[in-house]
CSV table of C-alpha atoms in Angstrom, one decimal:
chain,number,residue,atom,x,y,z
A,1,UNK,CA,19.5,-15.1,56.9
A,2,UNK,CA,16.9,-13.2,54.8
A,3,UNK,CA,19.6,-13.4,51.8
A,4,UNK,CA,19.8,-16.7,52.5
A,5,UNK,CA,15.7,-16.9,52.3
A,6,UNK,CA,15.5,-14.9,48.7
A,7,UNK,CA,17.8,-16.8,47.1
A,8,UNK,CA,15.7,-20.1,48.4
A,9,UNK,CA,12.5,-18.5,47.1
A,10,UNK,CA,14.2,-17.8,43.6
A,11,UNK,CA,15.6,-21.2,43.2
A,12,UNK,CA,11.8,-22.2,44.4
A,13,UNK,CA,10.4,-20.3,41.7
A,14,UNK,CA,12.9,-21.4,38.9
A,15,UNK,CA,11.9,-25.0,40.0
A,16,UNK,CA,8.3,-24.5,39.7
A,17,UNK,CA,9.2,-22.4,36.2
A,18,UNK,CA,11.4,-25.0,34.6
A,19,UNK,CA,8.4,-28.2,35.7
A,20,UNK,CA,6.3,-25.9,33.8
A,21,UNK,CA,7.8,-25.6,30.6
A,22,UNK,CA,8.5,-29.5,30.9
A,23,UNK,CA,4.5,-30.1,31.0
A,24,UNK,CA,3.3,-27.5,28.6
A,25,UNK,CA,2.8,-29.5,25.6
A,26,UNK,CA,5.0,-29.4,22.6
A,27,UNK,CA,1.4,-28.4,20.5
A,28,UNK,CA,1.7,-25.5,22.7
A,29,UNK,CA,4.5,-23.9,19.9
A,30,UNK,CA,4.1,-22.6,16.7
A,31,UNK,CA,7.5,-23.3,15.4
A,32,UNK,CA,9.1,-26.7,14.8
A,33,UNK,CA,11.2,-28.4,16.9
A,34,UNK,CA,13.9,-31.0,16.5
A,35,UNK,CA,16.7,-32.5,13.9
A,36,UNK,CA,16.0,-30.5,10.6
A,37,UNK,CA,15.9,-33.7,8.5
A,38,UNK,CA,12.5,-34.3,9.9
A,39,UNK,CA,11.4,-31.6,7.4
A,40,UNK,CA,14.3,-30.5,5.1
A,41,UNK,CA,16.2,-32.9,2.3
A,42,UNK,CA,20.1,-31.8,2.1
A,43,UNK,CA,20.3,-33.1,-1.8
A,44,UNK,CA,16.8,-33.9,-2.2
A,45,UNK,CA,18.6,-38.1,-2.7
A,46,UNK,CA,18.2,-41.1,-0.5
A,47,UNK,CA,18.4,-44.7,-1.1
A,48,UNK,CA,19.3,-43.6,-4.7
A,49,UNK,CA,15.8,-42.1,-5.3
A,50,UNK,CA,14.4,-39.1,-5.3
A,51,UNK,CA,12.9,-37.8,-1.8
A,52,UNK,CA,10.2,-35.0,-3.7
A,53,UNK,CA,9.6,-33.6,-6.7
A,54,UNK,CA,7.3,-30.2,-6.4
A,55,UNK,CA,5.4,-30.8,-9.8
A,56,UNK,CA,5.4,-32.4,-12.9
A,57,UNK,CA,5.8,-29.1,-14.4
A,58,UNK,CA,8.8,-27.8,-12.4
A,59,UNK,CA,10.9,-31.2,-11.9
A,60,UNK,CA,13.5,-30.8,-9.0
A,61,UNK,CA,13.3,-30.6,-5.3
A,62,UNK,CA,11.0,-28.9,-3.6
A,63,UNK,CA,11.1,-25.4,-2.2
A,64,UNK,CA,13.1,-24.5,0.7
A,65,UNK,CA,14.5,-28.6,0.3
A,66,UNK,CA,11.2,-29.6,2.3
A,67,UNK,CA,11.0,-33.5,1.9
A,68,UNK,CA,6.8,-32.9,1.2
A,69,UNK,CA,4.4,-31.0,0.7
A,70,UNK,CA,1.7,-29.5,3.1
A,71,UNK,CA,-0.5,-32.7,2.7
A,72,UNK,CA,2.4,-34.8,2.8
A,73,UNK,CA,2.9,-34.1,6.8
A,74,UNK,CA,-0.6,-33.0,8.1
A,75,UNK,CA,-2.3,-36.2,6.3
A,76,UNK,CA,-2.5,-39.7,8.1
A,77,UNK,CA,-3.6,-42.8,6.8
A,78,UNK,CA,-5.2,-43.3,10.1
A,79,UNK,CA,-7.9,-41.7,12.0
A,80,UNK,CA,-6.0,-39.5,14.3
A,81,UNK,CA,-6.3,-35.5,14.9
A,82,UNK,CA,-2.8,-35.4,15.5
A,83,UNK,CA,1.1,-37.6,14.9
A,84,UNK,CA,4.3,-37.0,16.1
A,85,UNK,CA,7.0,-35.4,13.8
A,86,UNK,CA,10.5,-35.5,15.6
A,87,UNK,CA,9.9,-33.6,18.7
A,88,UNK,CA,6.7,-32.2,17.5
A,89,UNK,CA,3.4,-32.9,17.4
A,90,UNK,CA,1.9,-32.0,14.1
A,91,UNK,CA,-2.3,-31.4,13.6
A,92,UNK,CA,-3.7,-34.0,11.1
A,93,UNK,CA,-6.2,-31.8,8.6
A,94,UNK,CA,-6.7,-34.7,6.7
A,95,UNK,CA,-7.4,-38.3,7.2
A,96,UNK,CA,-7.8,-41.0,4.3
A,97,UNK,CA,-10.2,-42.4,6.5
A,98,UNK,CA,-12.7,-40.9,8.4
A,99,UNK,CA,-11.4,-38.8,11.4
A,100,UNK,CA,-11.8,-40.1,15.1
A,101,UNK,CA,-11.9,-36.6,16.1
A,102,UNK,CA,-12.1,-33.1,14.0
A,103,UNK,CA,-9.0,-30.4,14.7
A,104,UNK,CA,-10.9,-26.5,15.2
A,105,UNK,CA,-10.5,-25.7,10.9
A,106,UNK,CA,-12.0,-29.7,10.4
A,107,UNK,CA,-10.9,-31.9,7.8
A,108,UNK,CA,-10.2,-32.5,4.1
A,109,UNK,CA,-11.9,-36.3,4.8
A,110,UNK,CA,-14.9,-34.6,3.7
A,111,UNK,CA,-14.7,-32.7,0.9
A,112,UNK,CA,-12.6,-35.9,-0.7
A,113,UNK,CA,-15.4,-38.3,0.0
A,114,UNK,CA,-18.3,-36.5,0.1
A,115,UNK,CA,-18.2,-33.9,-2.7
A,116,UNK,CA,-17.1,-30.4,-3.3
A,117,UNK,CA,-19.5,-28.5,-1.1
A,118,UNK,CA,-18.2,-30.5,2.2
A,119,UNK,CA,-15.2,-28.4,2.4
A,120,UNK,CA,-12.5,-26.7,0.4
A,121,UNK,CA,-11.1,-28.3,-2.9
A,122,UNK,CA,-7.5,-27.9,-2.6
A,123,UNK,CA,-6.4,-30.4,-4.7
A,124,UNK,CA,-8.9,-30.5,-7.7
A,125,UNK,CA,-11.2,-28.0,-9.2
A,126,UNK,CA,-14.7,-27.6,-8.1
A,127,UNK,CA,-17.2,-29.8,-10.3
A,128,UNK,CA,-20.3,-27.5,-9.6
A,129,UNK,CA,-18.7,-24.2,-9.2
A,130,UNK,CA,-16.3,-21.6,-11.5
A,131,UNK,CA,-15.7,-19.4,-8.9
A,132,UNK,CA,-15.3,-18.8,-4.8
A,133,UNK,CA,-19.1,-18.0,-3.4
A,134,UNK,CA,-19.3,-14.5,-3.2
A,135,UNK,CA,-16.7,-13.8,-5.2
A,136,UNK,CA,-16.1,-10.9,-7.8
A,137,UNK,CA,-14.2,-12.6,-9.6
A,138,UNK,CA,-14.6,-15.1,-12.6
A,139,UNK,CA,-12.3,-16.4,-13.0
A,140,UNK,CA,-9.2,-14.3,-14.8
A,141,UNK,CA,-9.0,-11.6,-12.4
A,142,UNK,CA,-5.9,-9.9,-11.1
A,143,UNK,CA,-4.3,-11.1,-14.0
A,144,UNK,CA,-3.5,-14.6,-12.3
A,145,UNK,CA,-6.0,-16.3,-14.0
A,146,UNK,CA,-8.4,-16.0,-10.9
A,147,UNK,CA,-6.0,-16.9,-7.9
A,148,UNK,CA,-9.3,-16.1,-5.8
A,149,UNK,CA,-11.6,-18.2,-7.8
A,150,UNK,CA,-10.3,-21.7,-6.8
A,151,UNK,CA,-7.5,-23.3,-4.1
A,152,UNK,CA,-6.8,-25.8,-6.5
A,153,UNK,CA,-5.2,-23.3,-8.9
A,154,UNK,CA,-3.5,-21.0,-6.6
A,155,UNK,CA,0.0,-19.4,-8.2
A,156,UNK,CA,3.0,-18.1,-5.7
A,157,UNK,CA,3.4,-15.5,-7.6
A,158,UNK,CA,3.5,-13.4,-11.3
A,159,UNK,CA,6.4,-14.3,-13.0
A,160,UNK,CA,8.6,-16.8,-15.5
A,161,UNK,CA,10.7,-18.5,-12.9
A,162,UNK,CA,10.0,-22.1,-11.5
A,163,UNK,CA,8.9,-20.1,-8.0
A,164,UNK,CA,6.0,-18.8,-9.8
A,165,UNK,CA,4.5,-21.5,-11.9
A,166,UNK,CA,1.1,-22.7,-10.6
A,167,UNK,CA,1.0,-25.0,-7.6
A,168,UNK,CA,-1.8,-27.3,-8.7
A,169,UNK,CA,-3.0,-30.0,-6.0
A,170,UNK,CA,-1.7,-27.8,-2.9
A,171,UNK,CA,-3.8,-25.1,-2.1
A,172,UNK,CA,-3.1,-25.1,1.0
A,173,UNK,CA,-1.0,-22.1,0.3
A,174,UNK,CA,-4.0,-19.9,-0.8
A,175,UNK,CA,-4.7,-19.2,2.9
A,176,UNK,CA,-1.5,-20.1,4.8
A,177,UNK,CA,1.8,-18.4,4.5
A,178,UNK,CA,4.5,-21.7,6.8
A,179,UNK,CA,6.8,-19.9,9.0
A,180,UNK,CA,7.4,-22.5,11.3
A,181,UNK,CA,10.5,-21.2,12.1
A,182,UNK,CA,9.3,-17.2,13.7
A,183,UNK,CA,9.8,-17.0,17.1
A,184,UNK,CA,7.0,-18.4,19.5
A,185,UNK,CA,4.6,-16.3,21.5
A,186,UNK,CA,4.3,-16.0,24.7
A,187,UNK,CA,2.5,-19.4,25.9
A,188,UNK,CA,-1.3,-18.5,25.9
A,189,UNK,CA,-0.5,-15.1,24.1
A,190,UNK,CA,-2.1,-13.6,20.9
A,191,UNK,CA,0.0,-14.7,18.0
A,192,UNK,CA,1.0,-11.2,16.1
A,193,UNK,CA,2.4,-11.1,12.5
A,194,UNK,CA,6.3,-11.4,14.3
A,195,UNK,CA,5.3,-14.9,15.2
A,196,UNK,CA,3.9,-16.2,12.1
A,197,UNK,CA,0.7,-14.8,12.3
A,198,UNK,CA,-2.1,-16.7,13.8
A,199,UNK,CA,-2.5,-20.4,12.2
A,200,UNK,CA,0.1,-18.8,9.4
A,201,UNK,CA,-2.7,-17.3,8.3
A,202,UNK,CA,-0.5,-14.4,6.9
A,203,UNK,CA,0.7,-10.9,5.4
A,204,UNK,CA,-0.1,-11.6,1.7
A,205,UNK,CA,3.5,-10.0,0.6
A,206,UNK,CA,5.2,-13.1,1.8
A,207,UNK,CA,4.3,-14.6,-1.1
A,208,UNK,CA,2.7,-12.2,-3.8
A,209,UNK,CA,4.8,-9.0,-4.2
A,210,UNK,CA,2.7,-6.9,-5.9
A,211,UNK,CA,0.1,-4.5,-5.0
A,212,UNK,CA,-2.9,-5.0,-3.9
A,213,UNK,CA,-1.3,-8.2,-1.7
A,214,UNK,CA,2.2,-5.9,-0.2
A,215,UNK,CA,0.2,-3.9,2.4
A,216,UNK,CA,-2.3,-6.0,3.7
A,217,UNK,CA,-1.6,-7.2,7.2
A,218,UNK,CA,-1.7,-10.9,8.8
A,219,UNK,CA,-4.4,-12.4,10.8
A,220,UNK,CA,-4.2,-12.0,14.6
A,221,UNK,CA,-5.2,-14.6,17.5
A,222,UNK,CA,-5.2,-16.7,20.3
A,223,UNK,CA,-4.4,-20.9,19.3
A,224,UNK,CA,-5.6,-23.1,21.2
A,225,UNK,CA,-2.9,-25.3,22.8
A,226,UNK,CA,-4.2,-28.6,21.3
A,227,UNK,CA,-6.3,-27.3,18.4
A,228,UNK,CA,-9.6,-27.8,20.2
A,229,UNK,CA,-8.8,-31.6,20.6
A,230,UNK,CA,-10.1,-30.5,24.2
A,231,UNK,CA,-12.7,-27.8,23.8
A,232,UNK,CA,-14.8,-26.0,26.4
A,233,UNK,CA,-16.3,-22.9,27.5
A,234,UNK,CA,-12.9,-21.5,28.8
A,235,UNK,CA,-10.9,-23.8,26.2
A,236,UNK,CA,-10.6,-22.7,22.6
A,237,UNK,CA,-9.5,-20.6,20.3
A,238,UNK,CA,-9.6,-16.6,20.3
A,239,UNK,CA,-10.5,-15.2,17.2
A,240,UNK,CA,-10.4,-11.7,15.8
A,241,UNK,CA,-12.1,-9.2,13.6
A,242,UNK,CA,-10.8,-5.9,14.0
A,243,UNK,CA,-12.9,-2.3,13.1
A,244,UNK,CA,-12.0,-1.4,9.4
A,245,UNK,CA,-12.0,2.0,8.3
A,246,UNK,CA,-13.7,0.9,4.4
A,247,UNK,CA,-13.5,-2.5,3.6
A,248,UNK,CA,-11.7,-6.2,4.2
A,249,UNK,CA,-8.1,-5.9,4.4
A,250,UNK,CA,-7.8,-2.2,3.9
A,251,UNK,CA,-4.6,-1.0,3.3
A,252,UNK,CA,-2.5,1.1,5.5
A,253,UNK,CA,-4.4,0.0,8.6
A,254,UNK,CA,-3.1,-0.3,11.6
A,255,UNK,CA,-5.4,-3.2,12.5
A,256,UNK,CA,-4.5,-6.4,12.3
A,257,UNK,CA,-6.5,-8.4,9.6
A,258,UNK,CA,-9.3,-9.9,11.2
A,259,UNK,CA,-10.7,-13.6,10.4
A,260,UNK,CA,-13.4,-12.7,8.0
A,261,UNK,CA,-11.8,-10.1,6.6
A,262,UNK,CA,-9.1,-13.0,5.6
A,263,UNK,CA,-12.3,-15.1,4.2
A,264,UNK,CA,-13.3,-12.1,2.3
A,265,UNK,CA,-10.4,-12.7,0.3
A,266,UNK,CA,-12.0,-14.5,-1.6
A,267,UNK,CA,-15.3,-14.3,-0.4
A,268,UNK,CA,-15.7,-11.0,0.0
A,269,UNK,CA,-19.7,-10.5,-1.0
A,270,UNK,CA,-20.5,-12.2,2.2
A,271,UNK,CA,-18.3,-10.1,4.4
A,272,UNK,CA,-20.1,-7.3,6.5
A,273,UNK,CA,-18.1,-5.1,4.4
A,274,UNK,CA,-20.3,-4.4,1.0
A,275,UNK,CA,-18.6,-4.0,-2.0
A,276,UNK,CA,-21.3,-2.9,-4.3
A,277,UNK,CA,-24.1,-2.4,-1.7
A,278,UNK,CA,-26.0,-5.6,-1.8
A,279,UNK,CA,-26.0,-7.0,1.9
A,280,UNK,CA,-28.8,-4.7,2.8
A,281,UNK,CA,-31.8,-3.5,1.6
A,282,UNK,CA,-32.9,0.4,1.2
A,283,UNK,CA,-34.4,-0.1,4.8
A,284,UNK,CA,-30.9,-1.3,6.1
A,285,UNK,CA,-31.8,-5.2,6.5
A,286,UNK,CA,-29.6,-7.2,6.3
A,287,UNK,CA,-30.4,-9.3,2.8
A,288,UNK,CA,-27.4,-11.9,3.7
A,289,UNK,CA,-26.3,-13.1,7.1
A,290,UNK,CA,-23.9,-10.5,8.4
A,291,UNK,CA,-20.1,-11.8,9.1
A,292,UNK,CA,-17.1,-10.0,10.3
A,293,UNK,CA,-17.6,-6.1,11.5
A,294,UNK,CA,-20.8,-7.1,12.7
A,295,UNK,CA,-21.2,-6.7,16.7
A,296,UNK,CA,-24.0,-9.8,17.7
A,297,UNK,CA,-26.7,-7.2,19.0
A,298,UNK,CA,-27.3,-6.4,22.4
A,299,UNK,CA,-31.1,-7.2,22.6
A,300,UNK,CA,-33.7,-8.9,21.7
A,301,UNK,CA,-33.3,-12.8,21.7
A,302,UNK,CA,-29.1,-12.1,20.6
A,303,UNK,CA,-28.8,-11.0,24.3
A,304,UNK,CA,-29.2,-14.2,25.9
A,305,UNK,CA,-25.6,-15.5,24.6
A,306,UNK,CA,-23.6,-15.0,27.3
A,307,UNK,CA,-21.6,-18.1,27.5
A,308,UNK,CA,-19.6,-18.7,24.9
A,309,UNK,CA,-20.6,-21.8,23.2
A,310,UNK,CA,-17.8,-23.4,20.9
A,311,UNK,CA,-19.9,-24.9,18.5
A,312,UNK,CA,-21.0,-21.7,17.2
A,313,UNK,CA,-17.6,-19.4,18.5
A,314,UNK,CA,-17.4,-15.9,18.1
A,315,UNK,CA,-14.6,-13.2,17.0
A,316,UNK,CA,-13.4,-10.0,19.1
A,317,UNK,CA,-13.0,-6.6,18.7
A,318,UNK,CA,-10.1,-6.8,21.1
A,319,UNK,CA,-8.1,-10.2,21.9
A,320,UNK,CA,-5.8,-10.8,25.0
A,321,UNK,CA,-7.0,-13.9,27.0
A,322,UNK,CA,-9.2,-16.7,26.3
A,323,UNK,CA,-12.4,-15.5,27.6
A,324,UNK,CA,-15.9,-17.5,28.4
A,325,UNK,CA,-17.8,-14.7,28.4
A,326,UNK,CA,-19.8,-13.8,25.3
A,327,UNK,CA,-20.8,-9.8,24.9
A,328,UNK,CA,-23.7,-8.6,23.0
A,329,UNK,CA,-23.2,-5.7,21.4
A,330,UNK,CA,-19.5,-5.5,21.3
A,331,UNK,CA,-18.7,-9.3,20.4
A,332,UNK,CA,-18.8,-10.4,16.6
A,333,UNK,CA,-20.4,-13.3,14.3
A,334,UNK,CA,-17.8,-14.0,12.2
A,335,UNK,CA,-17.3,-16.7,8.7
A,336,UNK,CA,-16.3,-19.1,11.2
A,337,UNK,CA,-19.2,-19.1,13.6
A,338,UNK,CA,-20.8,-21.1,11.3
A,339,UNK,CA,-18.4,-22.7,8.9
A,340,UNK,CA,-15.3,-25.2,9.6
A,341,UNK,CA,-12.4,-23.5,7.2
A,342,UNK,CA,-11.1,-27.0,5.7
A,343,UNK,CA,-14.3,-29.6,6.2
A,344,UNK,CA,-17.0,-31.2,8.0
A,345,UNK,CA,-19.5,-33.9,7.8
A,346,UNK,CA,-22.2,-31.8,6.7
A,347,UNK,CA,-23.4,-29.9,3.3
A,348,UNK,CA,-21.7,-26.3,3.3
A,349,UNK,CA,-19.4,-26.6,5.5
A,350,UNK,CA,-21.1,-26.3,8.3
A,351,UNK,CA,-20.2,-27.3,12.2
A,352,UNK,CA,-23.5,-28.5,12.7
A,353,UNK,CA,-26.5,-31.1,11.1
A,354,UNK,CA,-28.7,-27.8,9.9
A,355,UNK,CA,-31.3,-30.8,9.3
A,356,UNK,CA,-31.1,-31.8,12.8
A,357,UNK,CA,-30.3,-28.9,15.4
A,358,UNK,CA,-31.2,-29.5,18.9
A,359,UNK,CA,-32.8,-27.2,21.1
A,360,UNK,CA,-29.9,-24.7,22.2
A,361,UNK,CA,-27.5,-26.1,19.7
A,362,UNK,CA,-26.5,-24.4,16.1
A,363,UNK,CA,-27.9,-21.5,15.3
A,364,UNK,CA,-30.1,-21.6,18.2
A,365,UNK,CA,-26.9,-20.6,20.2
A,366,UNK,CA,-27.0,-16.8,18.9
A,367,UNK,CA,-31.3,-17.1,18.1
A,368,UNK,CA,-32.1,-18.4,21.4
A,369,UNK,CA,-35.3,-17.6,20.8
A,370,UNK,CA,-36.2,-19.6,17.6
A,371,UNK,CA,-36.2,-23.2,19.6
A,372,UNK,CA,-38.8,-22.3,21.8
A,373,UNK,CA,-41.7,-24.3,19.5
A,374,UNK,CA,-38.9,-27.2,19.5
């Protein structure tokens, strides 16, 4: 009889299992699903045409047989955050017209029809500026001709084969390394290196095989299910910025890279991390705003966020569950607590009108105290 009652529990609890897979959302996966001609070309022919060609320069199908590029699937012509590819549901991080709703990184809609300071240019180079702000470089560094200068001319690779000519007009690969086929983390788990690293955002020596790129690890996270379509205190993504022993993206760490040290990159002036001592004064002030190692300090008006707001998130030392809880003094401002990664509707990327902030809203969120006059 109690056999008989175990074996009903189990089949109970594989029931209740199985209905939850079938309502977790198909957003819920990293990696692609369904027939592999949603993506992938077999002779790159159909209709007696052409599917893609990868550049002018290059000629031929593009890499891996993919039937477009980056833009080519995550663009709509509508104003959706989201379409259905096959069995997936895709994020939308650029909208010909302008977006109904914003994804978490934001959208290209932006920096297209508003100018270059409303996003990242990965299609054209800057007008206004020669080089990333904050950036070292100038341009015809690391012998690339300034891969961390500008999106728009980012290179796979050094080299004389087709793989590493320069990619103009995608540089979406500047920042993300596809592996939409690793295996998929646990459902609500952090997304390691293993599983494509967190929003691809990953290992540099995926794609550039030489040193200083080969030992730098991937970025580290939690992504939200629906890519903040549905955002709240509890709902949202977890982001990361791991202790470095000496700067961004040190080498031989056994961190995980953390989210500003991945926009130190290229902007690496800004980063809490100071390259040639300029982020602080001979007092210690801080001379820019601090991003990355930086814990939000545990007094003073910074001791009032509590509840995590996501309009102005913040990173982790440590990640493991979606958390609502903000902690001062061990919780981080990071590039991101201020800045949408691909675009918004206002000047510098920002997540919020910096001409219009309401009481308890924008910066106000981590200086509670400065909208008290408001």
């Amino acid at each position: 009889m109690r056999l008989t009652s175990s074996k009903n529990h189990v089949c109970m609890i594989l029931l209740l299992l199985s209905a939850l897979l079938l309502f977790i959302p198909a957003a819920s996966w990293a990696s692609v699903k369904g027939a592999c001609a949603n993506c992938h070309t077999m002779h790159n022919s159909q209709n007696g045409a052409e599917i893609y060609t990868e550049s002018a320069k290059r000629g031929g199908p593009g890499y891996n047989l993919l039937n477009t590029t980056c833009i080519g699937c995550h663009s709509s012509t509508g104003g959706s955050p989201t379409k259905p590819l096959g069995e997936s549901t895709i994020p939308i991080v650029y909208n010909t017209v302008e977006p109904a709703q914003m994804t978490a990184g934001g959208n290209f809609y932006y920096v297209q029809h508003n100018g270059d300071n409303y996003g990242h240019n990965v299609i054209s180079v800057d007008q206004t500026l020669s080089s990333a702000p904050g950036s070292s470089e100038t341009g015809v560094g690391c012998g690339f001709g300034g891969c961390h200068a500008s999106l728009a001319s980012i290179r796979l690779g050094p080299g004389y084969d087709w793989f590493h000519y320069p990619i103009q007009g995608n540089g979406c690969i500047g920042c993300h390394v596809p592996r939409h086929h690793a295996p998929d983390q646990t459902p609500g788990g952090v997304v390691k290196e293993e599983n494509g690293c967190y929003r691809f955002l990953g290992r540099p020596s995926w794609v550039w095989d030489i040193p200083p790129h080969s030992s730098r690890p991937g970025v580290e996270g939690i992504e939200d299910p629906d890519w903040e379509l549905t955002v709240g205190q509890a709902d949202h993504n977890e982001y990361r910025d791991a202790d470095k022993p000496a700067a961004p993206c040190s080498p031989g760490s056994a961190n995980p890279m953390g989210i500003s040290d991945f926009c130190a990159g290229c902007h690496r002036d800004y980063h809490s991390w100071d390259l040639q001592n300029r982020n602080r004064d001979a007092a210690g002030s801080w001379l820019r705003h601090p991003a990355g190692d930086t814990e939000i300090p545990n007094g003073g008006e910074y001791a009032a966020y509590t509840a995590y707001n996501p309009q102005t998130p913040v990173s982790r030392p440590v990640v493991s569950i979606v958390s609502g809880t903000v902690t001062p003094g061990v919780d981080r401002v990071m590039c991101l607590s201020c800045h949408r990664a691909h675009g918004s509707p206002y000047p510098d990327m920002l997540r919020w009108n910096y001409e219009n902030m309401a009481k308890e809203t924008g910066c106000y969120v981590c200086h509670t105290a400065k909208d008290d006059q408001l």
